[in-house]
Every structure is written in C-alpha cells, then in structure tokens.
Amino acid sequence: MSEPRWDVLLTGATLATFASDAPFGLIADGALAMRDGCIAWVGDRCELPEHHHAAEVINVDGRLITPGLIDCHTHLVFGGHRAHEFDLRLNGASYAQIAAAGGGIVSTVTATRSADEASLLQDALARAKALLADGVTTLEIKSGYGLTLDDERKMLRVARRLGTTLGVAVRTTFLGLHALPAEYRDRREDYVDTVCDAWLPTLAGEGLIDAVDAFCEGIGFTPAETQRLFERARALGLPVKLHAEQLSDLGGAALVARYGGLSADHLEYLDASGVDAMARAGTVAVLLPGAFYALRETRLPPIDALRAAGVPMAVATDCNPGTSPLLSLRLAAGMACTLFRLTPEEALKGVTVHAARALGLPDRGTLAVGQRADMAVWNVGEPAELCYWIGGALLRERWIGGRRCAP
C-alpha cells in the first residue's frame, strides 16, 4: 500500500466531527488531513497511518475544531438601517403596525433602490466580515429589498461579488415575493405575475439564483401566490424554501414541503400537520432566534414536536436591518439554546450539518473524508463553550477549501 500524501495535517485537536453517533461526533485527541481542498483523513491521532507524508504539519495544542459554520438564512445586502424602528417597537408599536405605516421592509426597499452596487457592496462586506470572524465559511444571501428587476439583479450581483471578494461560498436566493412595492399597491396580481413570469426566469437565466423564497404571511403573500411562484421555480429547476408561520399559521410549511422544499424558516406558529409534512419531505426547519429576540416574541417554535418527528433543525442569524440585526452565528446558536431550549449539540448541528442540508450542500457541514475542508479552529477545548460564551473573540482561524484564513 502506498503511503498517503497530504497537503496539511492537523494534530493534537479536539474534533467535533458531527459525523458519528458520539456526542458532537467528538474525537478527543484527533488528527485531520487535507488534500486538494478536501478532508483526506480524520480520526484518533494514535490511529494515523504508520507511513504518511504531509507537506505541512500543524499541532493545534488541544484546540477545538468544528466544521466551518454555515449561515443558511441572511438578508445581508441592503441599504440603510432601521434603528428607529427598534425604538418604535420598544415604545409599543408592533411589527404589523410599523409595516402598515410605511416602515418595515418597504423602508429598506427605498434605501436599497437608491444605493448603487459599490455602496451596497461596501456595507455588506462589513457585515459579512463580522460573520466570518465568528467562524462562518458559507453564507446564504437573499434578495427582496429591490423589488424591481434591476434592483433585484443589483442585490444578487452584490451577493455574488461578496463571495468572490471574501473567498467564501455564497448561495443566492431570489425573494421577489417579499413585500408589495408601492407602485403595485393597486395591482397585486400584476406584481405576482411579473415576479413569476418575467423576473424569475430572467435572473435565473443570468445565473444569479440558487434558490427561490417567499414571505408567506398575512402582511406578505398568500399560499396561492406562493404556490404560483413555486410552480415557476420548479419549471426552471430551482429549489424552493419559505418564510413560513412566523406571525400566523397559513400552512406555509406544509406547502413548501409539498414541493420538496429545502427549508421552512421561522415557524413560531407551525402546527402538527406542518411538522408531519416537513418530516415526510425531509424539509429542514430553520430556527431564527435573532428575530424572536428582536421582536420580543413569546410564542416558541414547536421544538419538542420537531424533535419527536425527526425534523432536522438548522439555526441562522436572519441578519437583516429590521427584525434581526444579528452579526454572529455563534451567538444565534447560543440564543437557540437559551430561548428555544436546544441543547448545545443540537444548536451546533444547526449551524453545520443541518444548515448545509438547508442549502442543499451535502459536501460540507461535517468533518469526514471527502467533505470540503471548511473548518473553524477555536480557542476553546469543548464544543459547548461555543454556545456558552456570550460574545467574545473565540475563533483562532478558518480553513476554507483547505486554505488557511485569518479570523
């Protein structure tokens, strides 16, 4: 047998692989080898092949290594901010009241339309860098604040440029059915037709869309309108996901499950039939504790029912200017523990293996042979510490596709 030859070998590591039935998939004294941007060997250090060669060997001195974190739901590209709405909410206004008065999503649409690509990119870079500094190696970014063809294109182009500029994987999601723009106030059906029949195929043809989403809610779009969008996405070969059951139960989770959706996100008002539909379809539940926290919600997603049904639960920041201005996925995981009562293992699976599934990316999210060598090396020794510490700079370094990156 020829000796294995690797590009990099990490030794002396506490590995949270999430690739076995052991808690956290933990390997207490582990080693991990990389070759050609992928994981080539992983296991107990004492089991390393007797004869091996690595161009570089790094002893991490007992530090924790996890898969690179995956933020599977963000609205990272937008103009302006909505700190004033935060103030309004704390003075008693509800999310629906703010939206009805011209605030909410529509106010961000105005700011985003007025911004050029360069300024959108500059602002989004700062937000993305904050996420990366806390261990993120893959990002999902939605459109939905442009609500014209040119402005949606502008947002998606900026999202693509973020990935290129930062050297991280970015998955783009078209969210044309996010809010009804003012110019279509009296032409709702025309807007839905335009999004489904003109914008979606055009942007997909330009290679700017990886998935399709909608805001299925009383202040958003109806299940029938959402279904129309999903039919068009299916015809174009695009996967779907959905903002569902955040403020009310419209059956959105069951709807997206019928289309084999990647995920249903938020889910505070999810009922038993929605849980069952998601379980049958393999649709991931994406929990967004940042929005729950910022909106001071009191109704919890049905965590016990999701657990019992075996629905995988991802966790994301939902980074957006109005309802979740959250710039740390690790903090989102900690909030999922404290607010939603996830265990640290569930929360960390939620930002790794289950988040990867929510994006349709089976090549990452665990530390296993053949996976992309996307990893985070932490200045802690136990996985639960990543959820336990509130804030602080815990990241030592990231590895993306076998390439070492600074925090």
CSV table of C-alpha atoms in Angstrom, one decimal:
chain,number,residue,atom,x,y,z
A,1,MET,CA,0.0,0.0,0.0
A,2,SER,CA,1.4,3.4,-1.0
A,3,GLU,CA,1.8,5.9,1.8
A,4,PRO,CA,-0.8,8.6,2.0
A,5,ARG,CA,0.4,12.1,0.9
A,6,TRP,CA,-1.4,15.1,2.2
A,7,ASP,CA,-1.2,18.8,1.8
A,8,VAL,CA,-1.8,19.6,5.5
A,9,LEU,CA,-2.1,17.5,8.7
A,10,LEU,CA,-3.6,19.0,11.8
A,11,THR,CA,-2.8,17.1,15.0
A,12,GLY,CA,-3.5,17.5,18.7
A,13,ALA,CA,-7.1,18.5,18.0
A,14,THR,CA,-10.4,18.1,19.8
A,15,LEU,CA,-12.6,17.3,16.8
A,16,ALA,CA,-16.3,17.9,16.8
A,17,THR,CA,-17.0,16.0,13.6
A,18,PHE,CA,-20.8,15.7,13.8
A,19,ALA,CA,-20.2,12.6,11.7
A,20,SER,CA,-20.8,9.8,14.2
A,21,ASP,CA,-23.3,8.9,17.0
A,22,ALA,CA,-21.0,10.1,19.7
A,23,PRO,CA,-22.0,13.4,21.3
A,24,PHE,CA,-20.9,16.1,18.9
A,25,GLY,CA,-19.1,13.3,17.0
A,26,LEU,CA,-16.3,14.0,19.3
A,27,ILE,CA,-12.7,12.8,18.9
A,28,ALA,CA,-10.8,13.9,22.0
A,29,ASP,CA,-7.2,13.6,20.6
A,30,GLY,CA,-7.7,13.8,16.9
A,31,ALA,CA,-5.9,14.4,13.6
A,32,LEU,CA,-7.2,15.6,10.3
A,33,ALA,CA,-5.5,15.6,6.9
A,34,MET,CA,-6.4,17.7,3.9
A,35,ARG,CA,-5.6,17.2,0.2
A,36,ASP,CA,-6.8,19.1,-2.8
A,37,GLY,CA,-9.2,21.2,-0.7
A,38,CYS,CA,-11.0,18.2,0.8
A,39,ILE,CA,-10.6,16.2,4.0
A,40,ALA,CA,-8.5,13.2,3.2
A,41,TRP,CA,-8.2,11.5,6.7
A,42,VAL,CA,-9.8,12.1,10.1
A,43,GLY,CA,-9.6,10.1,13.3
A,44,ASP,CA,-7.8,9.4,16.5
A,45,ARG,CA,-4.2,10.6,16.4
A,46,CYS,CA,-3.0,7.2,17.6
A,47,GLU,CA,-4.6,5.7,14.5
A,48,LEU,CA,-2.7,7.7,11.9
A,49,PRO,CA,-1.2,5.5,9.2
A,50,GLU,CA,2.3,4.4,10.2
A,51,HIS,CA,3.8,5.8,7.0
A,52,HIS,CA,2.3,9.1,5.8
A,53,HIS,CA,3.6,12.3,4.4
A,54,ALA,CA,2.2,15.8,4.8
A,55,ALA,CA,3.7,18.9,3.3
A,56,GLU,CA,2.8,20.8,6.4
A,57,VAL,CA,2.0,19.5,9.9
A,58,ILE,CA,0.3,21.8,12.5
A,59,ASN,CA,-0.2,20.9,16.2
A,60,VAL,CA,-3.2,22.8,17.4
A,61,ASP,CA,-2.5,22.1,21.0
A,62,GLY,CA,-5.8,20.7,22.1
A,63,ARG,CA,-7.9,23.4,20.5
A,64,LEU,CA,-11.4,22.6,19.3
A,65,ILE,CA,-12.0,22.1,15.5
A,66,THR,CA,-15.5,22.1,14.1
A,67,PRO,CA,-16.8,22.2,10.6
A,68,GLY,CA,-17.0,25.8,9.3
A,69,LEU,CA,-20.2,27.4,10.4
A,70,ILE,CA,-22.9,27.9,7.7
A,71,ASP,CA,-25.3,30.8,8.0
A,72,CYS,CA,-28.2,29.4,5.9
A,73,HIS,CA,-30.6,32.4,6.2
A,74,THR,CA,-29.5,36.0,5.8
A,75,HIS,CA,-30.6,39.3,4.2
A,76,LEU,CA,-27.1,40.6,4.2
A,77,VAL,CA,-27.3,43.0,1.2
A,78,PHE,CA,-29.4,46.1,1.9
A,79,GLY,CA,-29.3,49.9,2.1
A,80,GLY,CA,-29.6,52.0,5.2
A,81,HIS,CA,-30.7,50.6,8.6
A,82,ARG,CA,-33.8,50.7,10.8
A,83,ALA,CA,-32.6,51.5,14.2
A,84,HIS,CA,-35.6,54.0,14.5
A,85,GLU,CA,-38.0,51.0,14.2
A,86,PHE,CA,-36.2,49.3,17.1
A,87,ASP,CA,-37.0,52.4,19.1
A,88,LEU,CA,-40.7,52.4,17.9
A,89,ARG,CA,-41.1,48.7,18.9
A,90,LEU,CA,-39.7,49.5,22.4
A,91,ASN,CA,-42.3,52.3,22.6
A,92,GLY,CA,-45.1,49.8,21.9
A,93,ALA,CA,-45.6,49.6,18.1
A,94,SER,CA,-46.0,46.1,16.6
A,95,TYR,CA,-44.2,44.7,13.5
A,96,ALA,CA,-47.5,44.9,11.6
A,97,GLN,CA,-48.2,48.4,12.7
A,98,ILE,CA,-44.8,49.6,11.6
A,99,ALA,CA,-45.2,47.9,8.2
A,100,ALA,CA,-48.7,49.4,7.7
A,101,ALA,CA,-47.3,52.9,8.4
A,102,GLY,CA,-44.8,52.6,5.6
A,103,GLY,CA,-41.9,51.2,7.6
A,104,GLY,CA,-40.6,47.7,7.7
A,105,ILE,CA,-39.5,46.1,4.5
A,106,VAL,CA,-40.7,48.9,2.3
A,107,SER,CA,-38.4,51.5,4.0
A,108,THR,CA,-35.4,49.3,3.3
A,109,VAL,CA,-36.6,48.9,-0.3
A,110,THR,CA,-36.4,52.7,-0.7
A,111,ALA,CA,-32.9,52.8,0.7
A,112,THR,CA,-31.7,49.8,-1.3
A,113,ARG,CA,-33.1,51.2,-4.6
A,114,SER,CA,-31.2,54.5,-4.0
A,115,ALA,CA,-27.9,52.8,-3.3
A,116,ASP,CA,-25.5,51.8,-6.1
A,117,GLU,CA,-23.7,48.5,-6.3
A,118,ALA,CA,-20.5,49.9,-4.9
A,119,SER,CA,-22.1,51.2,-1.7
A,120,LEU,CA,-24.2,48.1,-1.2
A,121,LEU,CA,-21.0,46.0,-1.5
A,122,GLN,CA,-19.1,48.2,0.9
A,123,ASP,CA,-21.8,48.0,3.6
A,124,ALA,CA,-22.4,44.3,3.1
A,125,LEU,CA,-18.7,43.5,3.2
A,126,ALA,CA,-18.5,44.9,6.8
A,127,ARG,CA,-21.5,42.8,7.9
A,128,ALA,CA,-20.1,39.7,6.2
A,129,LYS,CA,-16.7,40.1,7.7
A,130,ALA,CA,-18.3,40.2,11.2
A,131,LEU,CA,-20.0,36.8,10.4
A,132,LEU,CA,-16.7,35.3,9.1
A,133,ALA,CA,-14.8,36.5,12.2
A,134,ASP,CA,-17.1,34.2,14.2
A,135,GLY,CA,-16.4,31.1,12.2
A,136,VAL,CA,-18.7,31.3,9.1
A,137,THR,CA,-17.4,29.7,5.9
A,138,THR,CA,-20.6,29.5,3.9
A,139,LEU,CA,-23.3,32.2,3.6
A,140,GLU,CA,-26.8,32.3,2.1
A,141,ILE,CA,-27.9,35.8,1.0
A,142,LYS,CA,-31.4,36.7,-0.2
A,143,SER,CA,-32.6,39.5,-2.4
A,144,GLY,CA,-36.0,41.0,-1.8
A,145,TYR,CA,-35.2,44.7,-0.9
A,146,GLY,CA,-35.1,45.8,-4.6
A,147,LEU,CA,-38.5,44.7,-5.9
A,148,THR,CA,-37.7,45.9,-9.4
A,149,LEU,CA,-35.9,43.7,-11.9
A,150,ASP,CA,-32.9,46.0,-12.0
A,151,ASP,CA,-32.7,46.3,-8.2
A,152,GLU,CA,-33.2,42.6,-7.5
A,153,ARG,CA,-30.4,42.0,-10.1
A,154,LYS,CA,-28.2,44.5,-8.3
A,155,MET,CA,-28.7,42.8,-5.0
A,156,LEU,CA,-27.9,39.4,-6.4
A,157,ARG,CA,-24.8,40.6,-8.2
A,158,VAL,CA,-23.5,42.2,-5.0
A,159,ALA,CA,-24.1,38.9,-3.2
A,160,ARG,CA,-22.1,37.0,-5.8
A,161,ARG,CA,-19.3,39.7,-5.6
A,162,LEU,CA,-19.2,39.2,-1.8
A,163,GLY,CA,-18.3,35.6,-2.2
A,164,THR,CA,-15.6,36.4,-4.8
A,165,THR,CA,-14.2,39.2,-2.7
A,166,LEU,CA,-14.1,37.3,0.6
A,167,GLY,CA,-13.2,33.9,-0.8
A,168,VAL,CA,-16.3,32.2,0.8
A,169,ALA,CA,-19.2,30.2,-0.7
A,170,VAL,CA,-22.3,32.3,-1.1
A,171,ARG,CA,-25.6,30.8,-2.1
A,172,THR,CA,-28.1,33.4,-3.5
A,173,THR,CA,-31.8,33.2,-3.0
A,174,PHE,CA,-34.4,35.2,-5.0
A,175,LEU,CA,-37.0,36.7,-2.7
A,176,GLY,CA,-39.1,38.7,-5.1
A,177,LEU,CA,-42.3,37.9,-3.1
A,178,HIS,CA,-41.0,39.7,0.0
A,179,ALA,CA,-43.3,42.8,0.1
A,180,LEU,CA,-45.7,44.5,-2.3
A,181,PRO,CA,-43.9,47.6,-3.6
A,182,ALA,CA,-45.8,50.9,-3.6
A,183,GLU,CA,-46.1,51.2,-7.3
A,184,TYR,CA,-48.1,47.9,-7.4
A,185,ARG,CA,-50.3,48.8,-4.4
A,186,ASP,CA,-53.4,48.5,-6.6
A,187,ARG,CA,-52.1,45.9,-9.0
A,188,ARG,CA,-51.2,43.0,-6.7
A,189,GLU,CA,-51.9,40.3,-9.3
A,190,ASP,CA,-49.8,42.1,-11.9
A,191,TYR,CA,-46.9,42.1,-9.5
A,192,VAL,CA,-47.1,38.4,-8.8
A,193,ASP,CA,-47.3,37.7,-12.5
A,194,THR,CA,-44.3,39.9,-13.2
A,195,VAL,CA,-42.2,38.3,-10.5
A,196,CYS,CA,-43.1,34.8,-11.6
A,197,ASP,CA,-43.1,35.2,-15.4
A,198,ALA,CA,-40.5,37.9,-16.0
A,199,TRP,CA,-38.1,38.5,-13.2
A,200,LEU,CA,-37.5,34.9,-12.0
A,201,PRO,CA,-36.7,33.4,-15.5
A,202,THR,CA,-34.6,36.4,-16.4
A,203,LEU,CA,-32.4,36.3,-13.3
A,204,ALA,CA,-32.2,32.5,-13.4
A,205,GLY,CA,-31.1,32.8,-17.0
A,206,GLU,CA,-28.3,35.2,-15.9
A,207,GLY,CA,-27.0,32.6,-13.4
A,208,LEU,CA,-27.8,34.8,-10.3
A,209,ILE,CA,-30.2,32.5,-8.5
A,210,ASP,CA,-29.5,29.3,-6.5
A,211,ALA,CA,-32.9,29.0,-4.8
A,212,VAL,CA,-36.3,30.7,-4.6
A,213,ASP,CA,-38.1,32.0,-1.4
A,214,ALA,CA,-41.2,34.0,-0.5
A,215,PHE,CA,-42.7,35.6,2.6
A,216,CYS,CA,-45.9,33.7,3.1
A,217,GLU,CA,-47.7,35.7,5.7
A,218,GLY,CA,-50.8,38.0,6.3
A,219,ILE,CA,-48.6,41.0,5.7
A,220,GLY,CA,-46.7,39.3,2.9
A,221,PHE,CA,-48.1,36.9,0.2
A,222,THR,CA,-50.8,34.3,0.3
A,223,PRO,CA,-50.3,30.5,-0.1
A,224,ALA,CA,-51.9,30.6,-3.5
A,225,GLU,CA,-49.5,33.3,-4.7
A,226,THR,CA,-46.6,31.4,-3.1
A,227,GLN,CA,-47.6,28.2,-4.9
A,228,ARG,CA,-47.6,30.1,-8.2
A,229,LEU,CA,-44.0,31.1,-7.6
A,230,PHE,CA,-43.1,27.6,-6.6
A,231,GLU,CA,-44.6,26.2,-9.8
A,232,ARG,CA,-42.5,28.6,-11.9
A,233,ALA,CA,-39.3,27.7,-9.9
A,234,ARG,CA,-39.9,24.0,-10.3
A,235,ALA,CA,-40.3,24.5,-14.1
A,236,LEU,CA,-36.9,26.3,-14.1
A,237,GLY,CA,-35.3,23.5,-12.0
A,238,LEU,CA,-34.7,25.8,-8.9
A,239,PRO,CA,-35.1,24.5,-5.3
A,240,VAL,CA,-37.5,26.4,-3.0
A,241,LYS,CA,-37.7,27.5,0.6
A,242,LEU,CA,-40.1,29.6,2.5
A,243,HIS,CA,-40.5,32.2,5.3
A,244,ALA,CA,-43.4,30.3,7.0
A,245,GLU,CA,-45.5,30.5,10.1
A,246,GLN,CA,-43.6,33.5,11.7
A,247,LEU,CA,-46.6,35.6,12.7
A,248,SER,CA,-49.6,33.3,11.9
A,249,ASP,CA,-50.3,29.8,10.6
A,250,LEU,CA,-51.1,29.9,6.9
A,251,GLY,CA,-49.9,26.4,6.1
A,252,GLY,CA,-46.8,27.6,4.5
A,253,ALA,CA,-44.6,24.8,5.9
A,254,ALA,CA,-46.8,22.1,4.5
A,255,LEU,CA,-46.9,24.0,1.2
A,256,VAL,CA,-43.1,24.2,0.8
A,257,ALA,CA,-42.8,20.5,1.9
A,258,ARG,CA,-45.2,19.5,-0.9
A,259,TYR,CA,-42.6,21.0,-3.3
A,260,GLY,CA,-39.7,19.1,-1.7
A,261,GLY,CA,-38.5,22.4,-0.3
A,262,LEU,CA,-35.1,22.8,1.2
A,263,SER,CA,-36.4,24.6,4.3
A,264,ALA,CA,-39.2,26.3,6.1
A,265,ASP,CA,-37.9,29.2,8.2
A,266,HIS,CA,-39.1,30.9,11.4
A,267,LEU,CA,-42.0,28.5,12.3
A,268,GLU,CA,-43.3,30.0,15.6
A,269,TYR,CA,-46.9,29.2,14.6
A,270,LEU,CA,-46.1,25.8,13.0
A,271,ASP,CA,-48.8,23.2,13.7
A,272,ALA,CA,-48.8,19.4,13.9
A,273,SER,CA,-49.8,19.0,10.2
A,274,GLY,CA,-46.9,21.2,9.1
A,275,VAL,CA,-44.4,19.3,11.3
A,276,ASP,CA,-45.6,16.0,9.8
A,277,ALA,CA,-45.4,17.3,6.2
A,278,MET,CA,-41.8,18.6,6.8
A,279,ALA,CA,-40.8,15.2,8.3
A,280,ARG,CA,-42.1,13.3,5.3
A,281,ALA,CA,-40.5,15.6,2.8
A,282,GLY,CA,-37.1,16.0,4.6
A,283,THR,CA,-37.6,19.7,4.7
A,284,VAL,CA,-35.3,21.4,7.2
A,285,ALA,CA,-36.7,23.7,10.0
A,286,VAL,CA,-34.6,26.8,10.1
A,287,LEU,CA,-34.9,28.5,13.5
A,288,LEU,CA,-34.2,32.2,13.7
A,289,PRO,CA,-33.8,33.2,17.4
A,290,GLY,CA,-32.5,36.7,16.4
A,291,ALA,CA,-35.9,37.7,15.1
A,292,PHE,CA,-37.7,36.1,18.0
A,293,TYR,CA,-35.4,38.1,20.3
A,294,ALA,CA,-35.6,41.4,18.5
A,295,LEU,CA,-39.4,41.3,18.1
A,296,ARG,CA,-39.8,40.2,21.7
A,297,GLU,CA,-41.9,37.3,20.6
A,298,THR,CA,-43.4,34.9,23.2
A,299,ARG,CA,-44.6,32.1,21.1
A,300,LEU,CA,-41.9,29.5,20.6
A,301,PRO,CA,-41.4,27.2,17.6
A,302,PRO,CA,-42.7,23.7,18.5
A,303,ILE,CA,-39.2,22.3,19.3
A,304,ASP,CA,-40.4,19.2,21.0
A,305,ALA,CA,-42.7,18.3,18.1
A,306,LEU,CA,-39.9,18.8,15.6
A,307,ARG,CA,-37.6,16.6,17.7
A,308,ALA,CA,-40.1,13.9,18.0
A,309,ALA,CA,-40.8,13.9,14.3
A,310,GLY,CA,-37.1,13.8,13.4
A,311,VAL,CA,-37.2,17.1,11.5
A,312,PRO,CA,-33.6,18.4,11.2
A,313,MET,CA,-33.3,21.9,12.9
A,314,ALA,CA,-30.9,24.4,11.5
A,315,VAL,CA,-30.1,27.8,13.1
A,316,ALA,CA,-29.3,31.0,11.3
A,317,THR,CA,-28.8,34.7,12.0
A,318,ASP,CA,-31.6,36.0,9.7
A,319,CYS,CA,-29.3,39.1,9.6
A,320,ASN,CA,-31.5,41.9,8.3
A,321,PRO,CA,-32.0,45.6,9.1
A,322,GLY,CA,-35.4,45.4,10.7
A,323,THR,CA,-36.0,42.3,12.7
A,324,SER,CA,-32.7,40.6,13.3
A,325,PRO,CA,-29.6,42.9,13.1
A,326,LEU,CA,-27.5,40.0,14.3
A,327,LEU,CA,-23.9,39.6,13.2
A,328,SER,CA,-22.8,36.5,15.0
A,329,LEU,CA,-23.9,33.0,14.0
A,330,ARG,CA,-22.3,31.6,17.2
A,331,LEU,CA,-24.4,34.0,19.2
A,332,ALA,CA,-27.5,32.8,17.3
A,333,ALA,CA,-26.6,29.2,18.3
A,334,GLY,CA,-26.3,30.3,22.0
A,335,MET,CA,-29.7,32.1,21.7
A,336,ALA,CA,-31.3,29.0,20.3
A,337,CYS,CA,-30.1,27.2,23.4
A,338,THR,CA,-31.3,29.8,25.8
A,339,LEU,CA,-34.5,31.0,24.1
A,340,PHE,CA,-35.6,27.8,22.3
A,341,ARG,CA,-34.1,25.2,24.7
A,342,LEU,CA,-32.0,23.5,22.1
A,343,THR,CA,-29.0,21.5,23.5
A,344,PRO,CA,-25.6,22.8,22.6
A,345,GLU,CA,-25.2,19.7,20.3
A,346,GLU,CA,-28.5,20.5,18.6
A,347,ALA,CA,-27.6,24.1,18.1
A,348,LEU,CA,-24.1,23.4,16.7
A,349,LYS,CA,-25.5,20.8,14.4
A,350,GLY,CA,-27.9,23.5,13.4
A,351,VAL,CA,-25.1,25.8,12.2
A,352,THR,CA,-23.2,23.0,10.5
A,353,VAL,CA,-24.6,19.8,9.2
A,354,HIS,CA,-28.3,20.8,9.2
A,355,ALA,CA,-27.5,24.3,7.8
A,356,ALA,CA,-25.7,22.6,4.9
A,357,ARG,CA,-28.7,20.5,4.2
A,358,ALA,CA,-30.9,23.6,4.3
A,359,LEU,CA,-28.8,24.9,1.4
A,360,GLY,CA,-28.7,21.7,-0.5
A,361,LEU,CA,-24.9,21.4,0.1
A,362,PRO,CA,-24.1,17.8,1.0
A,363,ASP,CA,-20.3,18.4,0.6
A,364,ARG,CA,-19.9,20.3,3.9
A,365,GLY,CA,-21.1,20.5,7.5
A,366,THR,CA,-19.2,17.6,8.9
A,367,LEU,CA,-15.6,16.6,9.4
A,368,ALA,CA,-15.5,13.4,7.3
A,369,VAL,CA,-13.4,12.1,4.5
A,370,GLY,CA,-14.4,13.6,1.1
A,371,GLN,CA,-16.0,16.7,2.6
A,372,ARG,CA,-14.8,20.2,1.7
A,373,ALA,CA,-12.0,21.2,4.1
A,374,ASP,CA,-14.1,24.0,5.6
A,375,MET,CA,-13.3,24.2,9.3
A,376,ALA,CA,-13.1,26.6,12.2
A,377,VAL,CA,-10.3,26.3,14.8
A,378,TRP,CA,-11.4,27.7,18.2
A,379,ASN,CA,-9.5,28.9,21.3
A,380,VAL,CA,-11.6,26.6,23.4
A,381,GLY,CA,-11.5,23.0,24.3
A,382,GLU,CA,-15.1,21.9,24.5
A,383,PRO,CA,-17.9,22.2,21.9
A,384,ALA,CA,-20.5,23.5,24.4
A,385,GLU,CA,-18.3,26.6,25.1
A,386,LEU,CA,-19.2,27.9,21.6
A,387,CYS,CA,-22.8,28.3,22.9
A,388,TYR,CA,-21.9,29.0,26.5
A,389,TRP,CA,-19.8,32.2,26.0
A,390,ILE,CA,-21.9,35.2,25.1
A,391,GLY,CA,-19.8,37.3,22.7
A,392,GLY,CA,-16.0,37.4,22.7
A,393,ALA,CA,-13.5,36.5,20.1
A,394,LEU,CA,-13.2,32.7,20.3
A,395,LEU,CA,-12.1,32.0,16.7
A,396,ARG,CA,-8.4,31.2,16.1
A,397,GLU,CA,-8.6,30.6,12.3
A,398,ARG,CA,-10.8,29.4,9.5
A,399,TRP,CA,-9.9,26.9,6.7
A,400,ILE,CA,-11.9,27.2,3.5
A,401,GLY,CA,-11.4,24.6,0.9
A,402,GLY,CA,-8.1,23.6,2.6
A,403,ARG,CA,-6.9,27.2,2.6
A,404,ARG,CA,-5.9,28.7,5.9
A,405,CYS,CA,-7.6,32.1,6.6
A,406,ALA,CA,-7.2,34.6,9.4
A,407,PRO,CA,-10.2,35.0,11.7
